[in-house]
Structure formats: C-alpha cells, structure tokens
XYZ file of C-alpha atoms in Angstrom:
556
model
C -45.126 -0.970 -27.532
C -43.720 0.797 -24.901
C -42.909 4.548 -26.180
C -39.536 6.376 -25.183
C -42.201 9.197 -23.485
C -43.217 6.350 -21.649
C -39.587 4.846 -20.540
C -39.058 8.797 -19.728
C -42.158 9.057 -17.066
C -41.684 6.434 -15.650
C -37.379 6.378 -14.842
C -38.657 10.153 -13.705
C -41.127 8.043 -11.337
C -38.247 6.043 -9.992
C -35.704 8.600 -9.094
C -38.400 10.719 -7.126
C -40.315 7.428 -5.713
C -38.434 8.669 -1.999
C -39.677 12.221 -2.267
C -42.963 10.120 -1.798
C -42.255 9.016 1.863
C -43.679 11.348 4.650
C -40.558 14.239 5.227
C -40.296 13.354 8.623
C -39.019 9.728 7.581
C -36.833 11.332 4.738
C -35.568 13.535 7.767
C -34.792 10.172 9.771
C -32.681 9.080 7.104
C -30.669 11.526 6.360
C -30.264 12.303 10.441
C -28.234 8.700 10.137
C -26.107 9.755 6.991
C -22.336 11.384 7.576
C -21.652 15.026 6.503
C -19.457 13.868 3.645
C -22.830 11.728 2.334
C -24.958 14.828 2.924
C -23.179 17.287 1.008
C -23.427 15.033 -1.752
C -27.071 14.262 -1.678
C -27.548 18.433 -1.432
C -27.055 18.346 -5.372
C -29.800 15.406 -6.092
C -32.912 17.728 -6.149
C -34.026 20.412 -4.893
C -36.990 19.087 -1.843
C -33.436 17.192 -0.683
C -31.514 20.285 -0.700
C -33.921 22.431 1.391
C -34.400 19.379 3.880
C -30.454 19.290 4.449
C -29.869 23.522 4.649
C -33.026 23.956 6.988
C -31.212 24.920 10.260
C -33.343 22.645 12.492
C -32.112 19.862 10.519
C -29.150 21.009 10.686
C -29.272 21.279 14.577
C -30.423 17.639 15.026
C -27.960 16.330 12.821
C -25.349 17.881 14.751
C -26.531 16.202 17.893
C -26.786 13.125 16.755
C -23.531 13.155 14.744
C -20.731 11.127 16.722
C -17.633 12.457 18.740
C -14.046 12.356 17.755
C -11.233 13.623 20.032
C -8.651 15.802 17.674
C -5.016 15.780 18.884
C -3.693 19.062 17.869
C 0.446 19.224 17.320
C 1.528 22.632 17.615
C 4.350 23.210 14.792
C 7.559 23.778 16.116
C 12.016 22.701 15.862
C 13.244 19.325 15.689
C 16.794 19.303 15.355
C 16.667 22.786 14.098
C 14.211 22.147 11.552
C 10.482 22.857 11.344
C 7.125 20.918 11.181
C 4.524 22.177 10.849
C 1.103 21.387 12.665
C -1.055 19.028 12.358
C -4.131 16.608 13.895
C -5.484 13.280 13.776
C -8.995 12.551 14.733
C -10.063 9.170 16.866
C -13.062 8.133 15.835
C -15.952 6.273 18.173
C -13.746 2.939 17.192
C -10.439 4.851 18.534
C -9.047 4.105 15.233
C -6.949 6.995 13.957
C -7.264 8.918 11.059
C -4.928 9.088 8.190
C -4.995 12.462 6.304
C -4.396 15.969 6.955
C -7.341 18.239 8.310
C -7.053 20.268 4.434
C -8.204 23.421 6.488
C -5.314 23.546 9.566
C -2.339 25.432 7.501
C 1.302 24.899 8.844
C 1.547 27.981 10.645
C -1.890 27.484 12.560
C -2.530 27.582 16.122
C -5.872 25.570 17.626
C -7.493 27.495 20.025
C -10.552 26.402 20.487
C -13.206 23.831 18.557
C -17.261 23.648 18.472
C -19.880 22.753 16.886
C -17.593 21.367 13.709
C -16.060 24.465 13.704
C -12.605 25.329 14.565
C -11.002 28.409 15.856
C -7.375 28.856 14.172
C -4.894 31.447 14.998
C -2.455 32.994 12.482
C 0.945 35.155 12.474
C -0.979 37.184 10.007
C -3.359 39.561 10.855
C -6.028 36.944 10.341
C -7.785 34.618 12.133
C -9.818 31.310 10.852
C -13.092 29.722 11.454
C -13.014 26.356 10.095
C -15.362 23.862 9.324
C -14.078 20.890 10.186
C -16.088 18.489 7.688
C -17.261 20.910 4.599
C -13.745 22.633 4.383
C -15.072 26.357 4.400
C -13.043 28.831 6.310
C -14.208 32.151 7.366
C -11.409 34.722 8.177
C -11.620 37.408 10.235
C -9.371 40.523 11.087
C -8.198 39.899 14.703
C -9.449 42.949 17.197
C -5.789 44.475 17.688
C -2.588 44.837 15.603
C 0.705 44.372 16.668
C 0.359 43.394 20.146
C 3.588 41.803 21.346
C 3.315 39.061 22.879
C 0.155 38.227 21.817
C -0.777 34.114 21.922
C -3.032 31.614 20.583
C -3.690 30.495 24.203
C -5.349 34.455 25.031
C -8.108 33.688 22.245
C -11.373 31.503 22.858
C -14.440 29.621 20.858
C -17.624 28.765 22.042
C -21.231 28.949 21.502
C -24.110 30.055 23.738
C -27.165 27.909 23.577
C -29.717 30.461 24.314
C -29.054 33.286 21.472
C -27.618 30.536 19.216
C -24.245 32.891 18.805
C -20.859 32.077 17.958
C -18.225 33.940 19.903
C -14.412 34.253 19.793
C -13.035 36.048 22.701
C -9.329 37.319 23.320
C -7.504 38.500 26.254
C -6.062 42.176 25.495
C -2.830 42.446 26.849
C -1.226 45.633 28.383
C 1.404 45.896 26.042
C 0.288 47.459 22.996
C 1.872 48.588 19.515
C 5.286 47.645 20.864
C 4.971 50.134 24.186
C 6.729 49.028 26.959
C 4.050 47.294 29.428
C 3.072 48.908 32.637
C 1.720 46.001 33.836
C 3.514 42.964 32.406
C 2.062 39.825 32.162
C -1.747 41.304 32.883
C -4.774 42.109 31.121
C -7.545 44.178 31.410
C -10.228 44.039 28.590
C -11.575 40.611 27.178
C -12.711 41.374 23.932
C -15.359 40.090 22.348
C -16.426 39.004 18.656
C -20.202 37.584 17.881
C -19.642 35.528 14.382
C -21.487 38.113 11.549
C -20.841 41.109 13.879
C -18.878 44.060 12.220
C -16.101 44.758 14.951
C -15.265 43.018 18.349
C -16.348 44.854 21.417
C -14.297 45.512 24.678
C -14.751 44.552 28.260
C -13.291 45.817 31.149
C -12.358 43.261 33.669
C -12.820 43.744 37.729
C -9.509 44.189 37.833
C -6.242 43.120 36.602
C -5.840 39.729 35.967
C -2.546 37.010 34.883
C -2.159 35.967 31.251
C 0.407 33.787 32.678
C -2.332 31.891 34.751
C -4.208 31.624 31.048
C -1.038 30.529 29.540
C -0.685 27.380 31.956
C -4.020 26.292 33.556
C -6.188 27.171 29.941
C -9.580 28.260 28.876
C -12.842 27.031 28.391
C -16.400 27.338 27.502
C -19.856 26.242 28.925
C -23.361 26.857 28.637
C -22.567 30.465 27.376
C -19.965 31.028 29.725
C -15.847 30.961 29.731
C -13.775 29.973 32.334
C -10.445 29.899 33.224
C -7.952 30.435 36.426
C -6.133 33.109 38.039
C -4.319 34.160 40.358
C -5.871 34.659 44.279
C -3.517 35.542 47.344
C -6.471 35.414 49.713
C -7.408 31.726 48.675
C -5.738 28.703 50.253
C -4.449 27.571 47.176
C -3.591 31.138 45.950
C -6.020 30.663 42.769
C -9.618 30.983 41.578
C -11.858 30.965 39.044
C -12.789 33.645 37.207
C -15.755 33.461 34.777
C -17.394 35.275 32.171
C -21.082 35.314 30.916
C -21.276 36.137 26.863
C -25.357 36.952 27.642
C -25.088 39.008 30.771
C -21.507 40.255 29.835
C -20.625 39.881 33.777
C -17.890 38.552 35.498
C -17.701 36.342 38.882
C -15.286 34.651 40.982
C -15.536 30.896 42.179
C -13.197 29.974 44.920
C -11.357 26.256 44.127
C -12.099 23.249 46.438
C -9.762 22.376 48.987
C -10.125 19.345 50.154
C -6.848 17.737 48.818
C -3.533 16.991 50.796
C 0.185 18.084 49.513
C 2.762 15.911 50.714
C 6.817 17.105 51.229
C 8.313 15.036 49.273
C 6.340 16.221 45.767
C 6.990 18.977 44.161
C 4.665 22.277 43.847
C 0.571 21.860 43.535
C -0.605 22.470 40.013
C -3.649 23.412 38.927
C -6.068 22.947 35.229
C -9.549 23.975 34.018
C -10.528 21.475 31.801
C -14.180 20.522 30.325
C -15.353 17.319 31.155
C -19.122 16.067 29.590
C -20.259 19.662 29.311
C -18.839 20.519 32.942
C -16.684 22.856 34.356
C -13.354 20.297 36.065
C -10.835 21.527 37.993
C -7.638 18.730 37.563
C -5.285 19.299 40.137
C -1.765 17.415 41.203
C 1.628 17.852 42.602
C 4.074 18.363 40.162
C 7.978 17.365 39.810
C 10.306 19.725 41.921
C 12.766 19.200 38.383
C 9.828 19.184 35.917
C 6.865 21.352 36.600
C 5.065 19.867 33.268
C 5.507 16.510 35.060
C 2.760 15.048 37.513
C 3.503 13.313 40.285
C 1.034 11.950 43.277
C -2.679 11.493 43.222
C -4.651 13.646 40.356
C -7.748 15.109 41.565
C -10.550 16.032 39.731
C -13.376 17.966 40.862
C -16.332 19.153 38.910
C -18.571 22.167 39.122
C -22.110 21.501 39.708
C -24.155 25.468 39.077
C -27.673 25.165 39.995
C -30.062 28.039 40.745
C -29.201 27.905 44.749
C -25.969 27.730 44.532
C -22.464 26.553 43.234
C -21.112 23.337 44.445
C -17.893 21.390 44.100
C -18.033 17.440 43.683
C -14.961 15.209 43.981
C -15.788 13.184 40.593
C -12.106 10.893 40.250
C -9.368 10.287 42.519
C -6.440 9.063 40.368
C -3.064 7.305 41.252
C -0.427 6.951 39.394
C -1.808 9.553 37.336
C -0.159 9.881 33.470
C 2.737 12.354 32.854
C 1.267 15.241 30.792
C -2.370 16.567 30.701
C -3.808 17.114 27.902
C -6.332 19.948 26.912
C -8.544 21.162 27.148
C -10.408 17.909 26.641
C -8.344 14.885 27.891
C -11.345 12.911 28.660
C -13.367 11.012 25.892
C -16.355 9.080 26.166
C -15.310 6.774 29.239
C -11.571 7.005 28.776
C -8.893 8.998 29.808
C -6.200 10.383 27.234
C -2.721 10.643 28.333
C 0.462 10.716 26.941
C 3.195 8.440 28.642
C 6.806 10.498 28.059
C 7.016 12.616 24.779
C 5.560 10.227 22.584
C 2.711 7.710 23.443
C 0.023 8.656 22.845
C -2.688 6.384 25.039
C -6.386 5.700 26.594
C -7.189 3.957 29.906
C -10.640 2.927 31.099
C -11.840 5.763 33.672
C -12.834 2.585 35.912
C -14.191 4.152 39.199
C -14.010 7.217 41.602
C -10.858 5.944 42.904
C -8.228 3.729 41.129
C -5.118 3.335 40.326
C -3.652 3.465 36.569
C -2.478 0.088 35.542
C 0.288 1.137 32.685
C 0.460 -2.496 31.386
C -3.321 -1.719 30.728
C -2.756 1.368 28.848
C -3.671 1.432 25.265
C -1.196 3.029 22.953
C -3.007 5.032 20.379
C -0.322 6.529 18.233
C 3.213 7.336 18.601
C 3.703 11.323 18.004
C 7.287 11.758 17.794
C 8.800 13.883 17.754
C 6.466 16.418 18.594
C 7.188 16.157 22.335
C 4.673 17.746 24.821
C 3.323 20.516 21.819
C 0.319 18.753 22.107
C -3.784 19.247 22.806
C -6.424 17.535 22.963
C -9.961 18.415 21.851
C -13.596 17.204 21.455
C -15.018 17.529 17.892
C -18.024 16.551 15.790
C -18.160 16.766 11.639
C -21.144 19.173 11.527
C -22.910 20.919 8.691
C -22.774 24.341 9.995
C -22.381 26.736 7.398
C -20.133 30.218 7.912
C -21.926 31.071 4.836
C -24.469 33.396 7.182
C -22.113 35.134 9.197
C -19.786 36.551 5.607
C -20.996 40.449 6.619
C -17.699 40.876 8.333
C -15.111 38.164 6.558
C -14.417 35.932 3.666
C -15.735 32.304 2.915
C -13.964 30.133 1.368
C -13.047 26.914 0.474
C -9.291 26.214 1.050
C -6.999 24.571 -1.165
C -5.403 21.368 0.656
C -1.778 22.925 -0.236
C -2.854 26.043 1.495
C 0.329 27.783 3.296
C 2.974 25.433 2.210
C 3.948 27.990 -0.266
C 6.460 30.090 2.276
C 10.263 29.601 1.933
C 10.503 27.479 5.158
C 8.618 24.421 4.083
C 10.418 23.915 0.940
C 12.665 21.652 2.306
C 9.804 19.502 3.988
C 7.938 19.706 0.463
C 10.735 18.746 -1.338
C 11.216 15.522 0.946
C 7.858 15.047 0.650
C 8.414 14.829 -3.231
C 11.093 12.618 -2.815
C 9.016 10.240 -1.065
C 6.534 10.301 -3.373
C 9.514 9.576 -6.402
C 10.572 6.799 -4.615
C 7.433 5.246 -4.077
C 6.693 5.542 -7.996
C 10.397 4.011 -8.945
C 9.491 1.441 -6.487
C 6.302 0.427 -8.189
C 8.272 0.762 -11.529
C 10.891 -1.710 -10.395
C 8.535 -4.353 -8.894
C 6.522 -4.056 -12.363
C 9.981 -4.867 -14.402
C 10.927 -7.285 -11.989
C 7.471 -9.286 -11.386
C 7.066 -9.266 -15.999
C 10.840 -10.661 -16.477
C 10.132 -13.213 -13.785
C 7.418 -14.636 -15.073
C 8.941 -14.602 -18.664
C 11.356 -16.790 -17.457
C 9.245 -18.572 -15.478
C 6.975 -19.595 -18.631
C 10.778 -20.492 -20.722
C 11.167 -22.828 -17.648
C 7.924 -24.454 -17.570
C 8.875 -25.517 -21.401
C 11.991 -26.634 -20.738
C 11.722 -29.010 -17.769
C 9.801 -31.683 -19.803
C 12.743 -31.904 -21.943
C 14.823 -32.885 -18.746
C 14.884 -36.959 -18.265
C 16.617 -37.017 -14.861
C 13.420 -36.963 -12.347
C 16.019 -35.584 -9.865
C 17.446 -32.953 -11.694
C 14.016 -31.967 -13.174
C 12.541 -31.784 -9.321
C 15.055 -29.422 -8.501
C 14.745 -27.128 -11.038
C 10.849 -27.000 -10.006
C 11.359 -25.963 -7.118
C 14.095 -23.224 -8.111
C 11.607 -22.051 -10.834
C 8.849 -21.691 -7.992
C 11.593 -19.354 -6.150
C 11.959 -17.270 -9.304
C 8.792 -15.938 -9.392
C 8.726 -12.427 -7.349
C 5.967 -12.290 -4.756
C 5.649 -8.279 -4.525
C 2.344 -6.334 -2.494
C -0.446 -5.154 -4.713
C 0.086 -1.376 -6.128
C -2.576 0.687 -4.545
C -2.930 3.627 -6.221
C -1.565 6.324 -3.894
C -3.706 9.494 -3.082
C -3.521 12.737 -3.817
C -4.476 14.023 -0.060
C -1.634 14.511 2.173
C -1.026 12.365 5.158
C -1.065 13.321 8.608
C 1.837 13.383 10.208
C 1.447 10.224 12.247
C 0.590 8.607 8.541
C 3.553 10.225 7.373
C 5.645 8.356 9.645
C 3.827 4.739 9.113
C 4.270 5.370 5.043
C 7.852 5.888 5.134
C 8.750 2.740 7.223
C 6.149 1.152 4.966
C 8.064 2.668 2.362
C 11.423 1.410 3.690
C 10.447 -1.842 4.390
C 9.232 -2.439 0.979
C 12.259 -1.454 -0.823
C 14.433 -4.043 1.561
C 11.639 -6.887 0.514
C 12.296 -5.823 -3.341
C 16.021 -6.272 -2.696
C 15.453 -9.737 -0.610
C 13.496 -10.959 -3.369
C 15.673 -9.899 -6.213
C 18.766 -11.247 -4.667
C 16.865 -14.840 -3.925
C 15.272 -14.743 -7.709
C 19.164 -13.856 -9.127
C 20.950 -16.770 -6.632
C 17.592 -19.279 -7.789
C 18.550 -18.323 -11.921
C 22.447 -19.093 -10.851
C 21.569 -22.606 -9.612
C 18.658 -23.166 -12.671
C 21.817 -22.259 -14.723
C 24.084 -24.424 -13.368
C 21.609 -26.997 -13.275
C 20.973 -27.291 -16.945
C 24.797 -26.848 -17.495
C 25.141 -30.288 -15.680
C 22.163 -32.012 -17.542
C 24.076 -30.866 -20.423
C 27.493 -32.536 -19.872
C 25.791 -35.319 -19.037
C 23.617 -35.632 -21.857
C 26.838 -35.180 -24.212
C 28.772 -38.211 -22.369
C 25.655 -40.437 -22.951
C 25.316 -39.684 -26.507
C 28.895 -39.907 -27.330
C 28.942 -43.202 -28.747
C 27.221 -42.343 -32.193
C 28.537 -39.401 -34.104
C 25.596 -38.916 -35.593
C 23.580 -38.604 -32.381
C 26.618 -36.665 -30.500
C 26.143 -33.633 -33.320
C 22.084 -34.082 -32.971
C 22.054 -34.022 -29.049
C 24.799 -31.228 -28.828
C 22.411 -28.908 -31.416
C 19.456 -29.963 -29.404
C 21.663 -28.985 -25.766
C 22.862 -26.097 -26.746
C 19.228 -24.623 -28.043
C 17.854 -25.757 -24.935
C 20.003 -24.897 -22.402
C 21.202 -21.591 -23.331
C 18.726 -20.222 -26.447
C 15.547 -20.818 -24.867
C 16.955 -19.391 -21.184
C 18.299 -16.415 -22.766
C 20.454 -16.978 -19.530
C-alpha cells in the first residue's frame, strides 16, 4: 500500500523534476518565455527565481525579447475639451494593442524609451521612469524648479553600453525662476542624471546653442552618445550636429551632408535627427510654403557611419512622394516605414529599395487616431525585465495603480462618460438577457401549439414566424476591468452603438413576427368556429378548446 509519505515524495519529485535539467537548458527556456510569463514563474521556487533576477539573464532576455513600435499621443483640446495621452503598441504581427499602458498618466509627456523603460515628464516637480512590462515607476525630482518654459522635448533617455548606466539628460534653459531671459530661446548647460545617482550634474556647452532647433528637429541617443541639431550660419544648410558623449562628457560638431537639390517651387528645406537600426539618420525634405509640418518633394535620408578614421555620411533612401508628417524619433520599424497620411491614418509601407516611390494605394492603414491630429510620436520599445529596484537611493519605486492621475478635476467629465459607457453596455446585456428568455418562452408555447393547427398552410407559416421570434443576440463577454486605449476606446463605442441598433432591429422584427403569429391563430380560429357550427354540442367544445389555445397558452 502506497503510504500518503509516499504520495508526498514523490508529487515533491514531480514539481522539481525540471530543476533536474542542466541550468543552461532551464536558461534556454525561459530566454523564449514573455515578461508577463516570467514574472509569474519568479514565485514557483526559489533556483527559478535567482535564474530570472540574475542580471545576465536578464541582459539576454532583453535581447532576444521582440520589438514593438509605441505611438505616443500627446494629451491635448478637442473642441475645447481634453484627452488625455495615451499609446498603443504594434507588435512583430503589426496588430495593435488594446489597453492602456497602466503606467503613462494623463498628464504625461514621452520623452524618451529604452531598454523597457520609459522616460515620462510631469507638470509636477517629478519625473517617471517606467517599466514598460512590470509596471514599476521610479520618480525622480527633476534638476531645476520653476523654469518657464521648460518642455518635455529638452529632456532625454538612453543607456551607454560600456558602463551599463542609465541617463536622463535635460537642456537648462536661460530663463530661470521666472527671470526675464537674456538669451531667449538658448541654453547653456545640459544636465545630467546617472539612474541611482544622488543629484544631476551640470555641463557647460561650447557655446550657446537653440532650444528651438531641439524643439523641431528632436533628440536622440546612440552608443552612449546624444544627438541632436542646431543651428550653423557657416554651414550650407545653416545647421549641424551637435553631439554629446555621457563617458567622455565632451561635445563635437558634425557638419550635415549636402548633396541634395532644393527646387523653387517647394517650400523651405527641413531638417530631422532620427534613429534608424541603432544609427544616427539625418531625414531631410522641402516643406509646404503654407504648412511647414507638411513635406513636400523627395525625402532624403542619410545615415551616419563613425568608425575609428573617421565620420562618414551614406545616402541610405531616396523617397518620393514621401508621407505628410514624420514621425519620431523612430518612424522606421523593422523593414517598414511609419507615416501618418493627414491627421489621422495611421500607416506602414514596405521600405522597398534605395530609391522608390510611395505607392499610397499600397499603404497599410494601421489605426485611425482621431482626433489627436499631428500630437503624435513614434518610438521603438521592448517589454524587458529591468528592475528600477537598484537605482531607489535617490527616488521612489513603485507600482502604479491603473487609475493613477485621473483623480484631478479636469478628467471628471471624461470619467464620467467613461462610466456611462460602461452603464450602457451593462443595460445592454440586461436587455438582450430579458429579451433572448421571453423569446424563447414563447417560442417553446409555439412549438406546442402548432400541432394543434390542421391547416398545413397556416401551420407552415406560423413555423417560419416562430423561427423569426427567436432573438439572435452576440455572446456576453465579460468586459474587463483594464481601461482601453484610446484607439480601443473608439472601436468599443461604435461596437457599442452598433449593438444597441441590432437589439432594436431584432426586437422590432420579433414584435411585427408575434403580430402576424397573432393574427394567424385569430384566423385559424374563425375558421375553426364556422366548421364546427353545425353541432351545438361541438360549437361550445371547439370554442372552449379555441379560445384556450389561441389566446391562454400565447399569453398574447
């Protein structure tokens, strides 16, 4: 007999029969597992949790882990009244995602993403590291207080791959503690913040450089380095790159490539930074003379090649019939372009050769982001499992709550539609319960009845009427608890709308169906009392029988 000390050893056996395999094939396994499958397994035992929190796992994973492009919406008016931001990832599939990023408030700005982790800028006097997949937020007091005109665009995120840092870095600009600038629109100290440091450090630039160029061409970060453009009256163009090295903590100028031609009958020459497969891209077109967002021409883009010799520019595409808007400061993913056609399509198209032109019947619509016009960027991401655990010394960890923000005055209106979205879909579900159990009560009374009908004609027509009384509602899903995107948002409610005009279609066919079942029997009735006429004592049966049948059993 097999003793319960016995069953006990041996289910112990079979829940630790994988600890048995060699770690390096336990390490394989879990290198193919997603974040969300990982934290999970972190809890199972112990030898599973150290595996998963060793950082050189936790390095491969991260370079194995697949890339998703996050489309950022900056919050902002429509029709005087707020939304608030928001992203949707596209997976490997380009299939779009359908619920809120729980750790992007409604007040935050995206200004940079790595790693898993994303940079978030606040009105506060915060700012947030994110990660993107575990939900933890570290936040951090930003290096300067009330500096007007201070922007999301003037901050940066990157990592350098030799000391394995994290830094955030900020343009400081002149105009501090509400003085009056004396040099507006410039900067002259980057400052700097390592992730577990205790205070950000300052860095005086060469000289004084434009925040507007920031503003408009953007910011980026490579191998340890951020770039980004400004302004150069002794280049041909009138711009260069400037650069800065988070190791060396030195800045250089690149001058732009100039082998491009501007035609009259465009509008002014534009220039972007952009990061492009780990490279430094400079994306450059003539713009609209009426709309200098607007892109008009051939779009050139060049990338940086740095090697130990020297720095050399490389033509990579040569673009017509380029898309309207470019996005940032990733707008290329995997071997496709993103674009977005107007205000609102978002799209893809196949990045075919060095030189073609865009096909728009070709494009690929992606999602439709009305009404959140041009407030929009574009970023590469992974789901990582990075923890900001190790770098709490100088901020808070924590895990936020997916309502996070929502509380302020200004989103109770967008709450409270929210809510009455939500009460609609649950009277909707109520309805189609009451309406699906008293059709098929009647349905069953009418399944009884018809063999009591002798006329084949009439008794083929009510079958058919009965089959048109049943209501033919959608299965209720249970909905979720996590809030929907914004692009989800949208789909749900004409979901939502649609639905309610199919319960009214179908109630209105059941009701006119009952109508003719009534008016059916009522016929079969008459006609039964004129047949059985003849005999008094069958006219008084077959009129108690009628009635009982027609109207009794019905209940019509």
């Amino acid at each position: 007999m097999v003793t319960e000390e016995t069953k006990s050893k041996k289910q112990r056996n079979g829940e630790c029969i994988i600890n048995r395999l060699p770690v390096d094939l336990i390490e394989r396994i879990f290198l193919g597992l997603p974040v969300s499958t990982l934290l999970t397994c972190v809890g199972v035992c112990k030898h599973w949790h150290n595996i998963i929190r060793d950082p050189q796992f936790v390095a491969l994973h991260l370079q194995c882990a697949p890339s998703y492009a996050l489309l950022f919406s900056l919050r902002g008016l429509v029709s005087g009244e707020p939304y608030p931001s928001d992203a949707v990832l596209i997976d490997e599939a380009w299939s779009s995602s359908r619920y809120a990023v729980p750790v992007i408030g409604p007040d935050d700005f995206l200004f940079g993403s790595c790693n898993g982790l994303l940079g978030l800028y606040t009105k506060t006097s915060m700012i947030k590291i994110a990660n993107l997949a575990t939900g933890e937020c570290l936040h951090l007091q930003k290096p300067a207080k009330n500096v007007k005109g201070d922007h999301f665009c003037f901050y940066s995120f990157g990592f350098h791959p030799v000391t394995k840092e994290y830094k955030i870095t900020h343009f400081l600009g002149d105009c501090i503690n509400g003085r009056r600038p004396h040099n507006k629109d410039r900067f002259n100290i980057i400052q700097v913040y390592t992730l577990g440091d205790e205070k950000w450090k300052d860095f005086r630039t060469p000289k004084a450089l434009s925040l507007i160029s920031v503003r408009n061409s953007g910011v980026v970060n490579v191998d340890g380095k951020m770039y980004w453009l400004t302004e150069d009256m002794s280049a041909n163009c009138q711009h260069s790159v400037m650069s800065f090295d988070l190791l060396e903590e030195s800045f250089a100028m690149t001058q732009l490539p100039a082998a491009y031609e501007d035609h009259d009958y465009y509008g002014p020459r534009k220039f972007w930074i952009r990061d492009i497969d780990g490279k430094i891209c400079i994306v450059t077109a003539q713009t609209s003379h009426y709309d200098a967002r607007t892109v008009l021409g051939e779009l050139q883009i060049w990338t940086l090649d740095n090697t130990a010799e020297q720095q050399r520019w490389s033509r990579k595409y040569n673009i017509k019939n380029p898309p309207n808007y470019i996005l940032g400061p990733h707008f290329v993913h995997r071997d496709r372009i993103l674009t977005q056609l107007g205000s609102d399509d978002v799209c893809s198209y196949e990045l075919l050769s060095e030189n073609f032109k865009i096909d728009l019947s070709k494009m690929v619509k992606l999602l439709d982001f009305s009404p959140h016009g041009q407030n929009l960027q574009s970023h590469n991401c992974v789901k990582s499992l990075v923890r900001l655990e190790v770098f709490s010394k100088a901020g808070i960890v924590r895990r936020p709550k997916q309502w996070d923000g929502w509380e302020l005055k200004k989103w109770e209106a967008w709450e409270q539609n929210l809510a009455k979205k939500e009460t609609m879909w649950s009277r909707l579900y109520e309805d189609e319960h009451k309406k699906t159990a008293s059709t098929q009560s009647l349905h069953a009374r009418l399944n009884h009845l018809l063999p009591q009908i002798l006329d084949d004609v009439m008794r083929q027509q009510i079958c058919m009427k009965n089959n048109q009384i049943c209501a033919a509602f959608a299965d209720q899903q249970p909905r979720s608890l996590r809030r929907l995107n914004w692009v989800e948002q949208k789909r749900d409610e004409e979901t939502l709308f649609a639905r309610v005009e199919k319960f009214i279609d179908i109630t209105m066919a059941a009701t006119q169906a009952i109508e003719s079942v009534h008016d059916m029997i009522g016929r079969v009735t008459q006609d039964l009392d004129k047949r059985t006429s003849t005999s008094k004592a069958g006219i008084a049966s077959q009129n108690h029988s009628g009635d009982g049948d027609g109207d009794t059993d019905l209940g019509l």
